[in-house]
Amino acid sequence: MKRFVFFFLFVVLTLSPLPVHDTGGSAGAAFCAEACVCVTKKGKKFHTAGCRVIKDSEVQKMTRKEAENKGYTACKICKP
């Protein structure tokens, strides 16, 4: 039974999304669950919240359309 519990916790923690440091973007949390992408201050790409490229970065959330209008392009790794 202990092995099952440890295995279950391992799977849950491994598959959970990476944390995102939110700097207070323009969209609300419920809206962002569906249509938001993340950008960094210095980057030129937009990413999904779980992208490994922005793992430990502070990000701003915005819609994909807003990001494209500001000149950001899609990340080739996470393909948002």
PDB file of C-alpha atoms in Angstrom:
ATOM      1  CA  MET A   1       0.000   0.000   0.000  1.00  0.00           C
ATOM      2  CA  LYS A   2       2.835   2.417   0.830  1.00  0.00           C
ATOM      3  CA  ARG A   3       4.397   1.812  -2.565  1.00  0.00           C
ATOM      4  CA  PHE A   4       1.125   2.667  -4.272  1.00  0.00           C
ATOM      5  CA  VAL A   5       0.811   5.919  -2.333  1.00  0.00           C
ATOM      6  CA  PHE A   6       4.388   6.929  -3.157  1.00  0.00           C
ATOM      7  CA  PHE A   7       3.908   5.972  -6.799  1.00  0.00           C
ATOM      8  CA  PHE A   8       0.665   7.955  -6.958  1.00  0.00           C
ATOM      9  CA  LEU A   9       2.311  11.039  -5.436  1.00  0.00           C
ATOM     10  CA  PHE A  10       5.249  10.704  -7.804  1.00  0.00           C
ATOM     11  CA  VAL A  11       2.942  10.579 -10.845  1.00  0.00           C
ATOM     12  CA  VAL A  12       0.825  13.501  -9.654  1.00  0.00           C
ATOM     13  CA  LEU A  13       3.841  15.691  -8.899  1.00  0.00           C
ATOM     14  CA  THR A  14       5.575  14.766 -12.141  1.00  0.00           C
ATOM     15  CA  LEU A  15       2.580  15.559 -14.316  1.00  0.00           C
ATOM     16  CA  SER A  16       1.544  18.761 -12.558  1.00  0.00           C
ATOM     17  CA  PRO A  17       2.246  21.982 -14.496  1.00  0.00           C
ATOM     18  CA  LEU A  18       5.290  24.053 -13.683  1.00  0.00           C
ATOM     19  CA  PRO A  19       4.742  27.136 -11.511  1.00  0.00           C
ATOM     20  CA  VAL A  20       4.407  30.481 -13.262  1.00  0.00           C
ATOM     21  CA  HIS A  21       5.490  33.717 -11.648  1.00  0.00           C
ATOM     22  CA  ASP A  22       2.677  36.094 -12.505  1.00  0.00           C
ATOM     23  CA  THR A  23       3.496  39.799 -12.650  1.00  0.00           C
ATOM     24  CA  GLY A  24      -0.131  40.841 -12.922  1.00  0.00           C
ATOM     25  CA  GLY A  25      -0.920  40.673 -16.609  1.00  0.00           C
ATOM     26  CA  SER A  26      -3.985  42.221 -18.195  1.00  0.00           C
ATOM     27  CA  ALA A  27      -6.266  39.158 -18.153  1.00  0.00           C
ATOM     28  CA  GLY A  28      -8.158  37.565 -15.263  1.00  0.00           C
ATOM     29  CA  ALA A  29      -7.317  34.104 -13.890  1.00  0.00           C
ATOM     30  CA  ALA A  30     -10.450  32.392 -15.202  1.00  0.00           C
ATOM     31  CA  PHE A  31      -9.904  33.849 -18.668  1.00  0.00           C
ATOM     32  CA  CYS A  32      -6.227  32.864 -18.666  1.00  0.00           C
ATOM     33  CA  ALA A  33      -6.986  29.225 -18.012  1.00  0.00           C
ATOM     34  CA  GLU A  34      -8.193  29.001 -21.613  1.00  0.00           C
ATOM     35  CA  ALA A  35      -6.662  31.686 -23.806  1.00  0.00           C
ATOM     36  CA  CYS A  36      -3.523  33.140 -22.222  1.00  0.00           C
ATOM     37  CA  VAL A  37       0.091  32.903 -23.204  1.00  0.00           C
ATOM     38  CA  CYS A  38       3.100  34.008 -21.198  1.00  0.00           C
ATOM     39  CA  VAL A  39       5.858  36.422 -22.186  1.00  0.00           C
ATOM     40  CA  THR A  40       9.026  37.521 -20.402  1.00  0.00           C
ATOM     41  CA  LYS A  41      10.324  41.077 -20.177  1.00  0.00           C
ATOM     42  CA  LYS A  42      13.310  40.490 -22.457  1.00  0.00           C
ATOM     43  CA  GLY A  43      12.054  37.658 -24.652  1.00  0.00           C
ATOM     44  CA  LYS A  44      10.586  37.874 -28.140  1.00  0.00           C
ATOM     45  CA  LYS A  45       8.477  34.691 -27.984  1.00  0.00           C
ATOM     46  CA  PHE A  46       5.228  33.768 -26.254  1.00  0.00           C
ATOM     47  CA  HIS A  47       4.853  30.479 -24.394  1.00  0.00           C
ATOM     48  CA  THR A  48       2.382  28.190 -22.648  1.00  0.00           C
ATOM     49  CA  ALA A  49       2.435  28.457 -18.851  1.00  0.00           C
ATOM     50  CA  GLY A  50       4.256  25.120 -18.512  1.00  0.00           C
ATOM     51  CA  CYS A  51       6.991  25.752 -21.099  1.00  0.00           C
ATOM     52  CA  ARG A  52      10.453  24.712 -19.904  1.00  0.00           C
ATOM     53  CA  VAL A  53      12.027  27.801 -21.494  1.00  0.00           C
ATOM     54  CA  ILE A  54      10.317  30.136 -19.000  1.00  0.00           C
ATOM     55  CA  LYS A  55      10.475  27.734 -16.055  1.00  0.00           C
ATOM     56  CA  ASP A  56      12.042  30.125 -13.517  1.00  0.00           C
ATOM     57  CA  SER A  57      11.241  33.443 -15.185  1.00  0.00           C
ATOM     58  CA  GLU A  58       8.841  36.170 -14.214  1.00  0.00           C
ATOM     59  CA  VAL A  59       6.162  36.334 -16.862  1.00  0.00           C
ATOM     60  CA  GLN A  60       3.291  38.498 -17.940  1.00  0.00           C
ATOM     61  CA  LYS A  61       0.093  36.829 -19.111  1.00  0.00           C
ATOM     62  CA  MET A  62      -1.843  38.102 -22.108  1.00  0.00           C
ATOM     63  CA  THR A  63      -3.969  36.734 -24.883  1.00  0.00           C
ATOM     64  CA  ARG A  64      -2.293  35.248 -27.936  1.00  0.00           C
ATOM     65  CA  LYS A  65      -3.724  38.075 -30.046  1.00  0.00           C
ATOM     66  CA  GLU A  66      -2.255  40.721 -27.717  1.00  0.00           C
ATOM     67  CA  ALA A  67       1.132  38.996 -27.840  1.00  0.00           C
ATOM     68  CA  GLU A  68       1.101  38.842 -31.636  1.00  0.00           C
ATOM     69  CA  ASN A  69       0.045  42.512 -31.859  1.00  0.00           C
ATOM     70  CA  LYS A  70       3.029  43.453 -29.651  1.00  0.00           C
ATOM     71  CA  GLY A  71       5.410  41.613 -32.002  1.00  0.00           C
ATOM     72  CA  TYR A  72       5.908  38.358 -30.083  1.00  0.00           C
ATOM     73  CA  THR A  73       6.072  35.088 -32.018  1.00  0.00           C
ATOM     74  CA  ALA A  74       5.209  31.548 -30.875  1.00  0.00           C
ATOM     75  CA  CYS A  75       7.795  29.423 -29.070  1.00  0.00           C
ATOM     76  CA  LYS A  76       8.989  26.520 -31.208  1.00  0.00           C
ATOM     77  CA  ILE A  77       9.304  24.241 -28.160  1.00  0.00           C
ATOM     78  CA  CYS A  78       5.889  24.507 -26.473  1.00  0.00           C
ATOM     79  CA  LYS A  79       3.991  25.550 -29.635  1.00  0.00           C
ATOM     80  CA  PRO A  80       1.192  27.553 -27.968  1.00  0.00           C
TER      81      PRO A  80
END
